[in-house]
PDB file of C-alpha atoms and ligand atoms in Angstrom:
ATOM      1  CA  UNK U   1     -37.772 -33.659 165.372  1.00 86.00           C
ATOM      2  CA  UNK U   2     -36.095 -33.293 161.909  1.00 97.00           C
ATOM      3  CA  UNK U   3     -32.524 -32.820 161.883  1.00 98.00           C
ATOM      4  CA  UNK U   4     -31.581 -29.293 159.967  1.00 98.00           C
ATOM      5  CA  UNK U   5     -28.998 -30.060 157.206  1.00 98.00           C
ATOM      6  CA  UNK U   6     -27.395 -27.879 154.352  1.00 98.00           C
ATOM      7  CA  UNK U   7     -26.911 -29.544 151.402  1.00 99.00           C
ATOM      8  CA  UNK U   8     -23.860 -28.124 149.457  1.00 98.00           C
ATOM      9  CA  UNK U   9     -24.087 -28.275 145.645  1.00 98.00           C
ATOM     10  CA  UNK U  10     -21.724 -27.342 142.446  1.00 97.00           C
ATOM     11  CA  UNK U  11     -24.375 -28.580 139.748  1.00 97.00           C
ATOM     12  CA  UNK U  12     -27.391 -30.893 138.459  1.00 98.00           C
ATOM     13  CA  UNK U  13     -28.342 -31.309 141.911  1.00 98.00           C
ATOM     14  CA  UNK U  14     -30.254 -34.324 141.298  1.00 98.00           C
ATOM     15  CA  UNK U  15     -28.906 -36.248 144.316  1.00 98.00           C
ATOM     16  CA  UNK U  16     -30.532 -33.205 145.916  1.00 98.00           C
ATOM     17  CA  UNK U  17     -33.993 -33.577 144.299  1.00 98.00           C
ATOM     18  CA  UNK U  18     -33.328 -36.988 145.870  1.00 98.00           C
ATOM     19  CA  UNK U  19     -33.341 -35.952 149.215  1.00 98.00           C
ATOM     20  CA  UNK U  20     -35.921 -33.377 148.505  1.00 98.00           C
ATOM     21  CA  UNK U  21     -38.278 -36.460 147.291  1.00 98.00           C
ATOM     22  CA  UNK U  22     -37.781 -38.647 149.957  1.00 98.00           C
ATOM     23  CA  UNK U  23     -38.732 -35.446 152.407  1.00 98.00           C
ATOM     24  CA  UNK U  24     -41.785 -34.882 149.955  1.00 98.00           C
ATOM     25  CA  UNK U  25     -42.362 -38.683 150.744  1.00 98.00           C
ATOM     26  CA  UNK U  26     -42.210 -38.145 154.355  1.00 96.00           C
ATOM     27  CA  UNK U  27     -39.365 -41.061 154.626  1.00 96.00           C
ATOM     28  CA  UNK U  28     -36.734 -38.732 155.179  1.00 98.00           C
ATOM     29  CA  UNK U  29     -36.694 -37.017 158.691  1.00 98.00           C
ATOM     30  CA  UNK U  30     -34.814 -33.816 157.374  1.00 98.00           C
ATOM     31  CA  UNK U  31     -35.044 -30.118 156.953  1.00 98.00           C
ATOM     32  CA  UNK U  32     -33.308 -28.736 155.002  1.00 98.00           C
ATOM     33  CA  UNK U  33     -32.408 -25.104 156.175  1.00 98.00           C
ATOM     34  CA  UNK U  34     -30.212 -24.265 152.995  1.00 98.00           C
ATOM     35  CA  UNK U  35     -28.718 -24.986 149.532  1.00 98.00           C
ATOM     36  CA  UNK U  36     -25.311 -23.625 149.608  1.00 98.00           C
ATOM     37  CA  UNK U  37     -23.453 -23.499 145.868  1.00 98.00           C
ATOM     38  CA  UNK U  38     -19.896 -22.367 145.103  1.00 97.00           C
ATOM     39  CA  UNK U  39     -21.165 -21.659 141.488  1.00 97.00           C
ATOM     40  CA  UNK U  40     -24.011 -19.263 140.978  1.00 98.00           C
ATOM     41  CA  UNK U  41     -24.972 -21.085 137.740  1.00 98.00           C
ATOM     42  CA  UNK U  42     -25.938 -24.682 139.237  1.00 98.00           C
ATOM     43  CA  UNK U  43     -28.851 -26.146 138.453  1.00 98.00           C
ATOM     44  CA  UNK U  44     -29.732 -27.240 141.556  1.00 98.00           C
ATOM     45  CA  UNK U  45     -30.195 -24.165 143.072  1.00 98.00           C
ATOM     46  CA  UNK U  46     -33.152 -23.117 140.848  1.00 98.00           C
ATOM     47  CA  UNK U  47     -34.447 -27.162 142.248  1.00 98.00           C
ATOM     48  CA  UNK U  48     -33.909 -25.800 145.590  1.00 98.00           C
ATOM     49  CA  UNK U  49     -35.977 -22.241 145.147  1.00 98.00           C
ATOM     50  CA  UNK U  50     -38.830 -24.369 143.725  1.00 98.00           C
ATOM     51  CA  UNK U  51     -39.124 -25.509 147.159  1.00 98.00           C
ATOM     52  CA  UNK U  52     -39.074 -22.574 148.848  1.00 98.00           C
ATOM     53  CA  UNK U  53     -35.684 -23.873 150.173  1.00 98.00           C
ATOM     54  CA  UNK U  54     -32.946 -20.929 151.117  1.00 98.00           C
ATOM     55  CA  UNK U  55     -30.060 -20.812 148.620  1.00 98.00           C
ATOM     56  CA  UNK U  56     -26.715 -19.115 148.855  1.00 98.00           C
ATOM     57  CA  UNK U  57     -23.580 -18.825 146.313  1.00 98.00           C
ATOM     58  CA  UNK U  58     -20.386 -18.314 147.899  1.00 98.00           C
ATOM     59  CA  UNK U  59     -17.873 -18.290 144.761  1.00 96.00           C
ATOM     60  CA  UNK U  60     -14.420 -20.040 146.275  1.00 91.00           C
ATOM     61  CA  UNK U  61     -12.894 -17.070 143.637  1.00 92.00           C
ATOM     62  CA  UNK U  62     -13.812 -14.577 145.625  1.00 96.00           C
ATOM     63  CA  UNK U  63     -11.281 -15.881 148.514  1.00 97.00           C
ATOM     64  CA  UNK U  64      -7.963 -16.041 148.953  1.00 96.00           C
ATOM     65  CA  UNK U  65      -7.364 -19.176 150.715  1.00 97.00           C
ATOM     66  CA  UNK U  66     -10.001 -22.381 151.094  1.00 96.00           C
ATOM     67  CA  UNK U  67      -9.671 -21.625 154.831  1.00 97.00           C
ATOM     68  CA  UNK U  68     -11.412 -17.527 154.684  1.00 98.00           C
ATOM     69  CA  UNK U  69     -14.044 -19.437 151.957  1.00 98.00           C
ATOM     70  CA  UNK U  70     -14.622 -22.892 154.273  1.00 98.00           C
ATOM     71  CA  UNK U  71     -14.741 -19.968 156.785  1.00 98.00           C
ATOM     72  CA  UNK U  72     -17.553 -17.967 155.438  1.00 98.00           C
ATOM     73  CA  UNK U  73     -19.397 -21.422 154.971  1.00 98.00           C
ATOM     74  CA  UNK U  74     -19.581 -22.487 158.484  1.00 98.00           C
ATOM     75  CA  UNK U  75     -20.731 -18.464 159.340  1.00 98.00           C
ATOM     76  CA  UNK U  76     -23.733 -18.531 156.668  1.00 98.00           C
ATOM     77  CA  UNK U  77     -24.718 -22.506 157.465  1.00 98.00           C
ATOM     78  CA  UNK U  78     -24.500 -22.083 161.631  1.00 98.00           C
ATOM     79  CA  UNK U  79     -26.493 -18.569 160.836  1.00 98.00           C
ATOM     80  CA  UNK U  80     -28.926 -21.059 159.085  1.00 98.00           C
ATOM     81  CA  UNK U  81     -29.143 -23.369 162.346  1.00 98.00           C
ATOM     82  CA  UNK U  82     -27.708 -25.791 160.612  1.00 98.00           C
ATOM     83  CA  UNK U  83     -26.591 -28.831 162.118  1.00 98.00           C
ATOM     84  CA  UNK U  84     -25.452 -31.738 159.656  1.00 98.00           C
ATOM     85  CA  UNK U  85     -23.827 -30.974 156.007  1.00 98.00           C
ATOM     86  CA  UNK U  86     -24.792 -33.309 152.638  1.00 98.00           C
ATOM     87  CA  UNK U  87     -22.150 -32.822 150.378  1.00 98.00           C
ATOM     88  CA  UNK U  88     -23.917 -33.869 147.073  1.00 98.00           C
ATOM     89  CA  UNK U  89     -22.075 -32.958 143.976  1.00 97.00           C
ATOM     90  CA  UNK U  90     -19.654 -30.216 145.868  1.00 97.00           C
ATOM     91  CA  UNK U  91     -16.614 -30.328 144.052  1.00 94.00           C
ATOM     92  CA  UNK U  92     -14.666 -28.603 146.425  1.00 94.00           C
ATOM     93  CA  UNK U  93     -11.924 -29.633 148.897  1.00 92.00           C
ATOM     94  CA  UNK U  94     -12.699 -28.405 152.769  1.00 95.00           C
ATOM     95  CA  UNK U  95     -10.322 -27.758 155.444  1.00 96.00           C
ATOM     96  CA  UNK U  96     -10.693 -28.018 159.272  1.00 97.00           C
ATOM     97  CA  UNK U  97     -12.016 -25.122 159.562  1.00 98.00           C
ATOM     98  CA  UNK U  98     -15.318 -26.339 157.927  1.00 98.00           C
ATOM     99  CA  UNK U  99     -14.979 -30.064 159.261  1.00 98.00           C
ATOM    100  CA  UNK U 100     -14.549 -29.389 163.066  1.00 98.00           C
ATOM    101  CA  UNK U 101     -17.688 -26.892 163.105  1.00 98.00           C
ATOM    102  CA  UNK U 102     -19.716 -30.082 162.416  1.00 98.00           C
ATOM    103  CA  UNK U 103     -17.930 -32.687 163.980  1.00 97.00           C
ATOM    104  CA  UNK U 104     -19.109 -36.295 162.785  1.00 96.00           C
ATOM    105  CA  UNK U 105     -21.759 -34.619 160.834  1.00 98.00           C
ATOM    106  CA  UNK U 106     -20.714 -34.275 157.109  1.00 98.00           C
ATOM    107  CA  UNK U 107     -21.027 -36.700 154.392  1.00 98.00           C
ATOM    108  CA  UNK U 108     -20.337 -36.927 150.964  1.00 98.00           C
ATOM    109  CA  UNK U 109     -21.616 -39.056 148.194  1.00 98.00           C
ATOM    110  CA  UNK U 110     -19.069 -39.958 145.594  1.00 98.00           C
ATOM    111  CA  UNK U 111     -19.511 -42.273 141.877  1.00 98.00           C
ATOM    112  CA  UNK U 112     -17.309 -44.410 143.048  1.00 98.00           C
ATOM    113  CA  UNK U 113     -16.664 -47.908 145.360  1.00 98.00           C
ATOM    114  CA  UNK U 114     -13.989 -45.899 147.131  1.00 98.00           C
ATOM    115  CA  UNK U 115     -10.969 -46.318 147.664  1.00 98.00           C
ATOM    116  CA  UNK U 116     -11.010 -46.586 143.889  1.00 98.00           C
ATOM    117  CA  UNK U 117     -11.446 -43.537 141.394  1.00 98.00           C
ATOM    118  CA  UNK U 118     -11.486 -40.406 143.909  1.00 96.00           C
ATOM    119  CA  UNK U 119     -11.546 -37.526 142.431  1.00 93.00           C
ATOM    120  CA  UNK U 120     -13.657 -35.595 139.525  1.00 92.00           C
ATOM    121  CA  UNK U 121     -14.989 -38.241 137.084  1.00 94.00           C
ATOM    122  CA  UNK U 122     -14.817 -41.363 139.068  1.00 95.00           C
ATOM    123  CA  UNK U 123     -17.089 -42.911 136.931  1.00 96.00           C
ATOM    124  CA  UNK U 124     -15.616 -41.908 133.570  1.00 96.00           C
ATOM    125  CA  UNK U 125     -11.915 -43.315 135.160  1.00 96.00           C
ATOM    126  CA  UNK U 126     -13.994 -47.011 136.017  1.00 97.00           C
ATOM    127  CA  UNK U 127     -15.130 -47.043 132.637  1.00 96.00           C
ATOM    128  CA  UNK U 128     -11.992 -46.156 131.125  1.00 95.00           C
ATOM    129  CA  UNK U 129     -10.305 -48.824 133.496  1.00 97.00           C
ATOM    130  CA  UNK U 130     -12.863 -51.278 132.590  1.00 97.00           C
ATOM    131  CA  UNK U 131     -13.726 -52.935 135.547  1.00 98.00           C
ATOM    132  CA  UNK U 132     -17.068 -55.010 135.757  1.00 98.00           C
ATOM    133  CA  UNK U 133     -18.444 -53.729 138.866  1.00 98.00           C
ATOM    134  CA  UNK U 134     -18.707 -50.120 139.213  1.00 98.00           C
ATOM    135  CA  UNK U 135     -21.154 -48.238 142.230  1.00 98.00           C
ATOM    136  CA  UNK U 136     -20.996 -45.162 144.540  1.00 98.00           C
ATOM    137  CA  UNK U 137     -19.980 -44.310 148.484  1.00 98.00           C
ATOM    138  CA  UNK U 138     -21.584 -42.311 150.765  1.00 98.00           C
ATOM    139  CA  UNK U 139     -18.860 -41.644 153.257  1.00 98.00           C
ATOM    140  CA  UNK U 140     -18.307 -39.288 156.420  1.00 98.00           C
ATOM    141  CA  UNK U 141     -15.549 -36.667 155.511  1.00 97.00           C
ATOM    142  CA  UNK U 142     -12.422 -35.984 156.822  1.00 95.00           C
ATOM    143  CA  UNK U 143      -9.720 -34.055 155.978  1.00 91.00           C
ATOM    144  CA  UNK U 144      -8.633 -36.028 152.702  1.00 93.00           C
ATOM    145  CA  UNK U 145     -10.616 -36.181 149.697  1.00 92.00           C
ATOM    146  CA  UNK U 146     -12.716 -39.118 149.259  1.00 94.00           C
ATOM    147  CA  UNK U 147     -11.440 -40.971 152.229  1.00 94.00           C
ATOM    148  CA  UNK U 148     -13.256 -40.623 155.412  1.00 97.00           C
ATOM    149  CA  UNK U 149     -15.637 -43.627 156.825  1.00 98.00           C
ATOM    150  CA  UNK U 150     -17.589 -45.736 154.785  1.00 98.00           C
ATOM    151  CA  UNK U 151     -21.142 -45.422 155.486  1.00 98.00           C
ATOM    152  CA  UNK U 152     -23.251 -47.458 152.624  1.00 98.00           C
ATOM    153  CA  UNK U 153     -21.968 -48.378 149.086  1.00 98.00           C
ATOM    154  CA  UNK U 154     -23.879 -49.801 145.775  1.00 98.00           C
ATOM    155  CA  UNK U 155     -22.449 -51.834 143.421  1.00 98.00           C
ATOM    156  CA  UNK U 156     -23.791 -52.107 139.460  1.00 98.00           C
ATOM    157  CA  UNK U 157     -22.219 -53.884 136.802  1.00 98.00           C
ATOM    158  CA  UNK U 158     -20.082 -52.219 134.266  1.00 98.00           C
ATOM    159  CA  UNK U 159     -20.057 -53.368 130.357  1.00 97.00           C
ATOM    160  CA  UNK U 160     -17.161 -53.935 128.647  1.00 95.00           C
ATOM    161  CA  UNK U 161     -16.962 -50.712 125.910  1.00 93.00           C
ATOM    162  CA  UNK U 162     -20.335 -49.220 126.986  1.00 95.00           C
ATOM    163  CA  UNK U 163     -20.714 -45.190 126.462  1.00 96.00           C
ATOM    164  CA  UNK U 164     -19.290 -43.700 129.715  1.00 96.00           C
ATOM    165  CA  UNK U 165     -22.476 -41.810 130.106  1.00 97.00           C
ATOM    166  CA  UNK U 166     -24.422 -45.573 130.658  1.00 97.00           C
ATOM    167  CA  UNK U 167     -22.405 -46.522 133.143  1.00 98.00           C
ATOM    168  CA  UNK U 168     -22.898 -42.699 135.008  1.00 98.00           C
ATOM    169  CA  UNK U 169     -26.665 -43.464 134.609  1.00 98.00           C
ATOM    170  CA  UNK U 170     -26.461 -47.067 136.307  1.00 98.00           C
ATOM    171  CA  UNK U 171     -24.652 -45.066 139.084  1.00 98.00           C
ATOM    172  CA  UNK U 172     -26.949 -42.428 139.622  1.00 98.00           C
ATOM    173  CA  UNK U 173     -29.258 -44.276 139.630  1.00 98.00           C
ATOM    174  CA  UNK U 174     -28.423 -46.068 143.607  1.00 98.00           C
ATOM    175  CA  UNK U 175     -26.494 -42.565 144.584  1.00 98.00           C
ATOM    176  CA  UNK U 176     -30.233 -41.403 144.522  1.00 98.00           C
ATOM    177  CA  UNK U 177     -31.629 -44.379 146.930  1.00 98.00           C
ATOM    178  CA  UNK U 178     -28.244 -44.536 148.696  1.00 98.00           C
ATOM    179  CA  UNK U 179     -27.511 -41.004 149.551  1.00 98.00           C
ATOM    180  CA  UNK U 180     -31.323 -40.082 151.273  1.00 98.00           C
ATOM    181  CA  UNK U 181     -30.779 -43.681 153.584  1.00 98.00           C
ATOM    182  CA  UNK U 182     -27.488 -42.363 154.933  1.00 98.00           C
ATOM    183  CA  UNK U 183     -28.830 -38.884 155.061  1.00 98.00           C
ATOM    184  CA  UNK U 184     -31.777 -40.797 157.561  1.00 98.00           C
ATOM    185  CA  UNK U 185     -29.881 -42.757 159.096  1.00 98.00           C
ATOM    186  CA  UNK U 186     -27.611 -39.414 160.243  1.00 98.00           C
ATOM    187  CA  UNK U 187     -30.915 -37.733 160.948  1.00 98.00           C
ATOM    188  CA  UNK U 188     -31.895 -40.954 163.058  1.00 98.00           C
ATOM    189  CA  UNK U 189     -28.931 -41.529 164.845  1.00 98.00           C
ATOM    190  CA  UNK U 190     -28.037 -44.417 164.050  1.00 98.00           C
ATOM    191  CA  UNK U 191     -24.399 -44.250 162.966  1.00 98.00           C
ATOM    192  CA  UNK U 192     -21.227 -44.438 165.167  1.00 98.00           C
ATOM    193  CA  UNK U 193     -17.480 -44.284 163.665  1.00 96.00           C
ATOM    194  CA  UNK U 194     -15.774 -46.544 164.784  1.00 95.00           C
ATOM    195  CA  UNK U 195     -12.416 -45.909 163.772  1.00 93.00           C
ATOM    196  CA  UNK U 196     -12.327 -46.836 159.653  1.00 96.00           C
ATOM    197  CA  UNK U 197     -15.796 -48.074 160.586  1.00 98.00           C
ATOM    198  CA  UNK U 198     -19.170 -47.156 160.458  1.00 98.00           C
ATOM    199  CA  UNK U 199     -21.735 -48.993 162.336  1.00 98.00           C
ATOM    200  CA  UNK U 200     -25.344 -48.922 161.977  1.00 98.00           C
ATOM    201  CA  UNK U 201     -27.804 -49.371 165.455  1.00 98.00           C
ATOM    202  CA  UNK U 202     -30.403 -52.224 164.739  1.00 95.00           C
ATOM    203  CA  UNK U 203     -33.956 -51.484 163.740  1.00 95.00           C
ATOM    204  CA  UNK U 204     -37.214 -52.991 163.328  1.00 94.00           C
ATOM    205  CA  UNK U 205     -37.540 -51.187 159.807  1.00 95.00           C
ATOM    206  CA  UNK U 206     -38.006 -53.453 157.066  1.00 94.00           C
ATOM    207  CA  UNK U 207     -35.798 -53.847 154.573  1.00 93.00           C
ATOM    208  CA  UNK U 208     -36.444 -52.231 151.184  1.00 95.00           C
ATOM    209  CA  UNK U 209     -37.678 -54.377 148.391  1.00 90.00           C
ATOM    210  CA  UNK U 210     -34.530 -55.093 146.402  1.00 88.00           C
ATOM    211  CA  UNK U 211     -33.870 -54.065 142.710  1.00 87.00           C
ATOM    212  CA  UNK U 212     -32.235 -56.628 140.783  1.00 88.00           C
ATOM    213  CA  UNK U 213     -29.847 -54.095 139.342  1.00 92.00           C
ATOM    214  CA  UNK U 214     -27.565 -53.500 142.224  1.00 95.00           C
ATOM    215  CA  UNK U 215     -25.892 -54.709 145.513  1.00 97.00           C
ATOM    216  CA  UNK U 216     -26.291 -52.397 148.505  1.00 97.00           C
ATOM    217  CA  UNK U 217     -24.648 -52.604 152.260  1.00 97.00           C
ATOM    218  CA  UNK U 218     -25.818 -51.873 154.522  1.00 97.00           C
ATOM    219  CA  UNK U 219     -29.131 -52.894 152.769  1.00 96.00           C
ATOM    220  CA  UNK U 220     -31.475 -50.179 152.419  1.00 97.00           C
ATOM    221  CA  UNK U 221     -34.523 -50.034 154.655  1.00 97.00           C
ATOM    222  CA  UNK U 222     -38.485 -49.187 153.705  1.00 96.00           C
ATOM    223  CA  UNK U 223     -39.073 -47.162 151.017  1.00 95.00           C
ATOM    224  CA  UNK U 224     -35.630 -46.224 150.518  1.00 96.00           C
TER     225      UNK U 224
HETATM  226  C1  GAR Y 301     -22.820 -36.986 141.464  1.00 76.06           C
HETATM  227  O1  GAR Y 301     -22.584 -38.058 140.588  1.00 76.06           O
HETATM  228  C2  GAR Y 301     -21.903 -37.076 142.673  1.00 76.06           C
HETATM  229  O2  GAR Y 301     -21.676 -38.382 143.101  1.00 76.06           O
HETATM  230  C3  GAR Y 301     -20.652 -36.450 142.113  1.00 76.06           C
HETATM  231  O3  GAR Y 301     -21.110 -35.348 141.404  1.00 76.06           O
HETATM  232  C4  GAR Y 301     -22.385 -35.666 140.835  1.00 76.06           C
HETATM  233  C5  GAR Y 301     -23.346 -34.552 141.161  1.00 76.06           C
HETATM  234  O4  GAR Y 301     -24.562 -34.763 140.509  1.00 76.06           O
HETATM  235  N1  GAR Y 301     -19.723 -36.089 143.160  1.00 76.06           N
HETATM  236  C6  GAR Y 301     -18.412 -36.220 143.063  1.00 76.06           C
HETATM  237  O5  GAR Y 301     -17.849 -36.612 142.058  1.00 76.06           O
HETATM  238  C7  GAR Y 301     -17.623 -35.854 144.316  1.00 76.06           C
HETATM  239  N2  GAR Y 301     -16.257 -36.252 144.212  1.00 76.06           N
HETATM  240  P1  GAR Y 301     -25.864 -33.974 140.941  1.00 76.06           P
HETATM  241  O6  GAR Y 301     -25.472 -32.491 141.020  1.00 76.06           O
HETATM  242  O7  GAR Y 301     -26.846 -34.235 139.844  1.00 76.06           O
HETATM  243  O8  GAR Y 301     -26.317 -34.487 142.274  1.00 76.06           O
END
């Protein structure tokens, strides 16, 4: 049986065409019972609709505290029969309130190897730092930003002086192969925290034919 996920958005939404492709593919064991937004203008709510996928926009402005908004969340998601949350691109902070409805079921993909360049632009800040190895995180969330449980990160080189924007492109490129295999592997139940750590049960699956352009671990499996 598919696991039903939201998948909250602020933008683009491309990491949620993603996950919408993979489904299309049949690779990803998902359903995806809603697109939540906190801004009525993001792209990826319009991606969603083409779908036929439920959308909501629940502007944080229109609460007083994150609590009463991260509130509101968990009442139109659970309404939803929602039961996992893919943060992809949701540049909000959440509270308990929202994390302890879905206990050990809410990731987040962030631009960056964490723990380096949390945060907004962590992609701009690598270039700007000029490291040589840049990549993304998809992590389980906890209560501080860009912290919880390492799931699966990518690596990609940086170039020293490149346009910022090259660099976000490299990235994007693995969040979208890296953010649908942890979404599956949540939907297969596969993952147990450990503490700081995140294993991943054994399978049969082959692994996926590798790139050239990037380092991934765990590595990615099938078609992923
Ligand atoms: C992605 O690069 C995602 O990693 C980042 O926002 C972008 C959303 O793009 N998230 C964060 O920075 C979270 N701290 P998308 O809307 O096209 O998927």
């Amino acid at each position: 049986m598919s696991l039903p996920i939201a998948v909250l958005i602020s933008g683009s939404g491309s990491n949620l065409q993603a996950l919408i492709n993979k489904m299309e593919d049949e690779i990803l064991d998902v359903d995806i019972k809603m697109v939540l937004s906190n801004r009525a203008d993001a792209y990826g709510l319009k991606r969603a609709q083409a779908y036929g996928i439920p959308t909501a926009v629940l502007s944080h402005k229109d609460f007083s505290s994150r609590e009463d908004f991260d509130t509101e969340m968990v009442r139109i998601l659970k309404e939803a029969e929602v039961e996992a949350v893919v943060m992809a691109g949701f540049m909000r902070i959440i509270t308990p309130v929202f994390l302890n409805a879905f206990p050990g079921k809410i990731i987040n993909i962030h631009p960056a190897l964490l723990p380096c360049f949390t945060g907004v632009d962590g992609q701009g800040e690598a270039a700007e730092y000029g490291v040589q190895i840049a990549g993304c995180t998809v992590h389980f969330v906890d209560e501080k930003m860009d912290h919880g449980a390492v799931i699966i990160q990518a690596a990609v080189p940086a170039y020293p002086g490149e346009d910022p924007d090259d660099l976000r492109a490299r990235i994007l490129e693995q969040e979208h192969r890296i953010l649908p295999q942890a979404t599956q592997w949540l939907a297969q139940k596969r993952l147990t925290m450990n503490g700081r750590f995140v294993e991943l049960e054994e399978s049969d699956i082959e692994p996926a034919a590798l790139d050239n352009k990037s380092l991934v671990n765990p590595p990615l499996e099938g078609r992923f």
